[in-house]
Amino acid sequence: MQLPKFVLYLAALATSSGRRTIPTDTHQWVAPTSTDVRSPCPGLNTLANHGYLPRDGRNISVPMILDAALEAFNVDPDGLVVAAKFGLLSGNAPTTLDLDALALHSLIEHDASLSRGDFALGDNLRFNETFFMTLANANPGADNYNTTSAGQVMHDRLAISLATNPSITNTPKEFALRTIESSLYLSVMGNPLTGIAPKEFVQIFFREERMPIEEGWTRPTTSITRATLNALGAVIAANANWTATQECEPLVLGPDTTI
Ligand code: HEM
Ligand SMILES: *[C@@H]1O[C@H](CO)[C@@H](O)[C@H](O)[C@H]1NC(C)=O
Ligand SMILES: *[C@@H]1O[C@H](CO)[C@@H](O)[C@H](O)[C@H]1NC(C)=O
Ligand SMILES: *[C@@H]1O[C@H](CO)[C@@H](O)[C@H](O)[C@H]1NC(C)=O
Ligand SMILES: *[C@@H]1O[C@H](CO)[C@@H](O)[C@H](O)[C@H]1NC(C)=O
């Protein structure tokens, strides 16, 4: 049974002090409490807000992340395993991570994000509409975002950071991460093969870190793999007209991947 929206809001309000009302539906969206932790990643935060990951955001293992992303978004483990393993380096626990630790700058977290500020300028963890405005206003006149607009947004967000952040880091590593993140929002909120995603769904995903089920979103039926993400990423990257600010050493990310 789908609960009326106001009941969900009441449930969320009741928890804002650190107490949690246990939702009747295991995967109902519930806002994080004051003691829950969240990350700079709207994907992981959405998984936690819906209970696919622990709602407190702590002690999360690589298999927990891979299972949650598959179950909720149909992302194949091959698309996320490198990022998830990297994430373990955000803390000292040998096999788990806490979501807030993922804000560690230059591990995965980078400048010129779509919805967060640069590390050197203050808050690189929380959603901020000031930065999200570029994506929110992209592809004017259309109801969806696509690989063309996603590339333009990457270009424009980087231009803003280059103009405002003298400490910017912008190497092939950051560009590769930013590109896959753009592939990810188009894929999980839209069509993983065409890269066309309804604006309404993408905006709810970023602003509320919620699966827009009431608005008509459903889990992608196409498996989102490293191959589908890279196919979209190639078009997005071409539209970003990117140039490096600094270079980096070759990054070996596994037996088949070097950046
Ligand atoms: C379903 C899976 C996932 C989706 C849909 C997803 C989506 C995204 C998106 C769209 C962004 C860009 C946010 C922005 O620029 O404002 C992002 C950023 C990020 N993601 Fe994820 N992600 C997923 C899995 C992961 C995993 C497995 C990790 C590592 C444990 C991870 C760590 C991060 C981090 C640290 C950032 C911040 C980068 C930055 O903007 O500085 N994500 N993710
Ligand atoms: C969970 O993580 C916290 C740190 O966030 C740590 O203090 C605690 O020992 C961990 N609990 C378990 C059961 O691993
Ligand atoms: C969002 O970022 C802008 C620009 O850095 C800042 O002025 C504003 O206070 C931030 N808003 C919130 C809610 O943190
Ligand atoms: C993205 O949408 C814009 C506006 O409708 C359109 O001009 C552009 O060709 C589209 N790009 C792709 C790859 O569909
Ligand atoms: C792409 O970038 C190059 C080098 O920064 C610049 O000269 C060129 O004008 C840019 N092209 C577009 C279409 O933005």
XYZ file of C-alpha atoms and ligand atoms in Angstrom:
358
model
C 0.000 0.000 0.000
C 1.260 3.462 -0.886
C 1.024 5.831 2.086
C -0.282 9.336 1.451
C 2.536 11.837 1.014
C 1.733 13.801 4.185
C 2.199 10.680 6.309
C 5.682 10.349 4.828
C 6.427 13.966 5.707
C 5.204 13.427 9.270
C 7.389 10.347 9.544
C 10.353 12.388 8.324
C 9.612 15.260 10.738
C 9.282 12.899 13.677
C 12.788 11.646 13.070
C 14.619 14.940 12.695
C 15.773 14.910 16.331
C 17.577 11.597 15.988
C 14.685 9.244 16.694
C 13.375 7.217 13.813
C 9.871 6.073 13.014
C 10.228 2.626 11.507
C 8.565 2.810 8.104
C 5.939 0.199 7.275
C 7.515 -0.285 3.847
C 11.184 -1.287 4.205
C 12.175 0.829 1.215
C 10.098 3.891 1.943
C 11.985 7.207 1.681
C 12.779 8.636 5.110
C 14.876 11.772 5.619
C 18.124 11.172 7.525
C 18.005 11.913 11.255
C 20.463 14.260 12.957
C 22.694 11.311 13.880
C 22.661 9.643 10.456
C 25.552 10.450 8.130
C 25.399 11.085 4.403
C 27.948 11.482 1.594
C 28.692 13.845 -1.304
C 27.111 11.136 -3.531
C 23.407 11.506 -4.312
C 23.321 7.842 -5.414
C 24.550 6.366 -2.132
C 22.475 8.849 -0.120
C 19.332 7.860 -2.011
C 20.086 4.191 -1.317
C 20.404 4.973 2.408
C 17.290 7.187 2.480
C 15.312 4.238 1.066
C 16.878 1.637 3.340
C 18.791 -0.216 0.615
C 21.876 0.786 2.623
C 21.855 1.191 6.426
C 19.833 4.312 7.168
C 22.477 5.537 9.629
C 25.039 5.598 6.804
C 27.689 3.693 8.787
C 29.669 0.446 8.571
C 28.921 -0.134 4.897
C 30.829 -2.876 3.043
C 31.580 -3.180 -0.669
C 29.115 -6.071 -1.144
C 26.405 -4.061 0.628
C 26.937 -1.205 -1.859
C 26.986 -3.492 -4.895
C 23.844 -5.383 -3.784
C 21.966 -2.159 -3.007
C 22.817 -0.505 -6.339
C 21.742 -3.614 -8.244
C 18.508 -4.055 -6.356
C 17.438 -0.416 -6.402
C 18.871 0.909 -9.691
C 19.862 -2.163 -11.749
C 23.506 -1.056 -11.763
C 25.700 -4.092 -12.425
C 28.536 -4.538 -9.913
C 31.068 -4.197 -12.760
C 30.176 -0.515 -13.037
C 30.762 0.342 -9.381
C 33.252 -2.068 -7.883
C 36.291 0.159 -8.455
C 34.602 3.177 -6.853
C 33.337 1.072 -3.963
C 36.792 -0.364 -3.265
C 38.327 3.092 -3.420
C 35.712 4.229 -0.942
C 37.172 1.925 1.703
C 40.273 4.144 1.801
C 38.138 6.988 3.186
C 38.449 5.539 6.702
C 40.546 3.185 8.769
C 38.128 0.271 9.083
C 39.473 -2.599 6.951
C 36.255 -3.596 5.187
C 33.628 -0.904 5.720
C 33.092 2.815 5.209
C 30.915 5.565 6.649
C 29.150 7.746 4.096
C 30.357 11.112 5.443
C 33.989 9.998 5.157
C 33.580 9.913 1.372
C 33.974 13.693 1.401
C 37.737 13.080 1.729
C 39.108 15.404 -0.924
C 40.895 13.861 -3.918
C 40.081 10.256 -2.995
C 36.879 10.188 -5.057
C 35.592 13.631 -4.085
C 36.635 16.280 -6.612
C 36.138 19.894 -7.618
C 33.518 21.142 -10.095
C 30.789 18.843 -8.778
C 27.266 19.112 -10.114
C 25.630 19.825 -6.769
C 28.291 20.498 -4.169
C 30.896 23.230 -3.668
C 34.648 22.831 -4.098
C 36.648 21.630 -1.091
C 38.815 24.758 -0.964
C 35.747 27.010 -0.937
C 33.923 25.427 2.022
C 31.315 22.687 2.003
C 32.062 19.820 -0.415
C 29.612 17.418 1.287
C 26.092 18.811 1.224
C 23.733 19.533 -1.641
C 23.655 23.248 -2.467
C 21.206 24.742 -4.987
C 23.706 27.467 -5.937
C 25.926 24.885 -7.606
C 23.088 22.667 -8.800
C 21.547 25.593 -10.727
C 23.764 24.921 -13.764
C 22.373 21.403 -14.187
C 18.856 22.380 -13.140
C 18.695 25.019 -15.903
C 20.393 22.935 -18.597
C 18.744 21.884 -21.880
C 16.245 24.777 -21.923
C 12.984 24.103 -23.706
C 13.238 20.317 -23.285
C 11.680 18.068 -20.625
C 14.763 15.894 -20.366
C 18.498 15.998 -19.952
C 20.704 14.052 -22.318
C 24.349 13.394 -23.177
C 24.651 16.747 -24.985
C 23.364 18.790 -22.053
C 25.303 16.694 -19.530
C 28.563 17.513 -21.345
C 27.702 21.201 -21.470
C 26.928 21.180 -17.745
C 30.309 19.588 -17.026
C 31.968 22.295 -19.102
C 30.059 25.103 -17.379
C 30.563 23.796 -13.841
C 34.307 23.509 -14.498
C 34.416 27.046 -15.919
C 32.832 28.349 -12.699
C 35.337 26.464 -10.542
C 38.275 27.627 -12.672
C 37.092 31.206 -12.216
C 36.482 30.988 -8.460
C 38.831 28.343 -7.034
C 42.583 29.043 -7.304
C 43.219 25.639 -5.656
C 41.302 23.631 -8.252
C 42.428 20.123 -9.115
C 41.440 19.209 -12.681
C 43.376 16.227 -14.007
C 42.283 13.263 -16.161
C 41.315 11.481 -12.922
C 38.761 14.141 -11.927
C 37.448 14.289 -15.472
C 36.961 10.506 -15.586
C 35.062 10.577 -12.267
C 32.923 13.520 -13.299
C 32.078 11.853 -16.596
C 30.964 8.569 -15.028
C 28.880 10.466 -12.472
C 27.056 12.233 -15.303
C 26.529 8.872 -17.033
C 25.160 7.563 -13.736
C 22.485 10.192 -13.194
C 21.284 9.909 -16.796
C 21.245 6.097 -16.483
C 19.587 5.585 -13.099
C 16.986 8.315 -13.632
C 16.510 7.707 -17.366
C 17.323 5.372 -20.217
C 20.769 3.752 -19.788
C 21.105 3.170 -23.544
C 19.992 6.551 -24.936
C 21.056 8.656 -21.943
C 17.767 10.545 -21.978
C 16.459 11.284 -18.470
C 13.368 13.294 -17.442
C 14.404 16.549 -15.764
C 11.863 16.069 -12.975
C 13.362 12.717 -11.964
C 16.965 13.974 -12.043
C 16.075 17.042 -9.968
C 14.293 14.982 -7.296
C 17.249 12.567 -7.198
C 19.684 15.432 -6.484
C 17.524 17.751 -4.377
C 15.718 15.196 -2.210
C 17.928 12.141 -2.677
C 14.758 10.223 -3.312
C 13.583 7.711 -5.940
C 10.781 9.566 -7.746
C 8.397 6.605 -7.642
C 5.272 8.696 -6.998
C 6.188 10.805 -10.038
C 6.326 7.721 -12.270
C 9.972 6.632 -12.142
C 10.661 2.901 -12.234
C 13.885 0.910 -11.828
C 15.692 0.770 -15.198
C 14.912 -2.501 -17.004
C 18.252 -2.302 -18.834
C 21.244 -3.462 -16.828
C 23.594 -0.497 -16.246
C 27.107 -1.824 -16.798
C 30.584 -0.433 -17.187
C 30.010 -0.748 -20.943
C 26.732 1.222 -20.995
C 28.176 3.878 -18.673
C 31.273 4.236 -20.843
C 29.194 4.458 -24.030
C 27.231 7.405 -22.627
C 30.405 8.804 -21.104
C 32.135 9.001 -24.484
C 29.376 11.271 -25.854
C 29.173 13.312 -22.647
C 32.949 13.794 -22.635
C 32.961 14.921 -26.272
C 30.380 17.572 -25.396
C 32.357 18.794 -22.371
C 35.221 20.149 -24.516
C 37.558 19.416 -21.642
C 41.174 20.407 -21.148
C 43.347 19.512 -18.171
C 44.621 22.071 -15.661
C 47.159 19.578 -14.280
C 48.286 16.134 -15.378
C 48.416 13.013 -13.201
C 50.372 9.767 -13.143
C 48.658 6.884 -14.969
C 46.100 5.358 -12.612
C 45.865 1.580 -12.681
C 42.349 0.731 -11.579
C 42.381 -3.015 -12.142
C 43.462 -5.555 -14.729
C 41.537 -3.898 -17.588
C 41.461 -0.204 -16.792
C 44.071 2.521 -16.779
C 43.299 6.244 -16.802
C 23.972 3.590 -7.739
C 25.188 3.962 -7.646
C 25.672 5.382 -7.757
C 25.109 6.469 -8.359
C 23.800 6.540 -9.102
C 26.005 7.586 -8.136
C 25.807 8.867 -8.632
C 26.648 9.941 -8.385
C 26.515 11.240 -8.965
C 25.441 11.665 -9.967
C 27.487 12.020 -8.447
C 27.793 13.487 -8.779
C 27.345 14.426 -7.683
C 27.759 15.849 -7.964
O 28.583 16.099 -8.843
O 27.238 16.746 -7.277
C 28.245 11.206 -7.525
C 29.279 11.654 -6.754
C 29.990 10.864 -5.880
N 29.890 9.505 -5.721
Fe 28.444 8.347 -6.480
N 27.076 7.162 -7.400
C 26.926 5.822 -7.162
C 27.798 4.995 -6.495
C 28.914 5.415 -5.821
C 29.870 4.531 -5.158
C 29.829 3.012 -5.184
C 30.790 5.338 -4.554
C 31.971 4.940 -3.700
C 31.836 4.273 -2.588
C 30.416 6.711 -4.838
C 31.054 7.822 -4.358
C 30.820 9.118 -4.783
C 31.512 10.277 -4.280
C 32.604 10.304 -3.209
C 31.004 11.371 -4.987
C 31.388 12.837 -4.830
C 32.170 13.319 -6.007
C 32.183 14.830 -6.023
O 31.245 15.402 -6.588
O 33.089 15.432 -5.462
N 29.288 6.719 -5.610
N 27.728 9.935 -7.517
C 30.525 1.016 13.030
O 31.252 2.172 12.728
C 31.553 2.980 13.842
C 32.218 4.235 13.300
O 31.338 4.876 12.420
C 32.435 2.206 14.796
O 32.700 2.992 15.946
C 31.730 0.922 15.205
O 32.599 0.122 15.972
C 31.279 0.129 14.005
N 30.441 -0.975 14.416
C 30.569 -2.210 13.953
C 29.578 -3.198 14.434
O 31.444 -2.520 13.166
C 25.559 27.454 -0.961
O 26.731 27.939 -1.523
C 26.786 29.361 -1.590
C 28.022 29.747 -2.381
O 29.181 29.208 -1.781
C 26.783 29.913 -0.162
O 26.795 31.318 -0.213
C 25.541 29.425 0.557
O 25.578 29.806 1.889
C 25.418 27.908 0.473
N 24.122 27.501 0.978
C 23.991 26.634 1.955
C 22.602 26.291 2.332
O 24.949 26.120 2.500
C 19.525 16.831 -26.323
O 18.400 17.683 -26.313
C 18.564 18.865 -27.101
C 17.309 19.717 -26.928
O 16.167 18.974 -27.241
C 18.817 18.488 -28.569
O 19.107 19.647 -29.312
C 20.009 17.532 -28.638
O 20.191 17.086 -29.967
C 19.789 16.326 -27.738
N 20.940 15.463 -27.742
C 20.825 14.136 -27.856
C 22.092 13.350 -27.835
O 19.755 13.579 -27.970
C 36.928 24.103 -26.683
O 38.105 24.328 -25.944
C 39.142 24.962 -26.691
C 40.379 24.979 -25.812
O 40.081 25.442 -24.516
C 38.663 26.371 -27.108
O 39.673 27.006 -27.871
C 37.397 26.193 -27.956
O 36.873 27.475 -28.262
C 36.347 25.388 -27.192
N 35.226 25.102 -28.058
C 33.962 25.231 -27.674
C 32.921 24.868 -28.679
O 33.649 25.633 -26.568
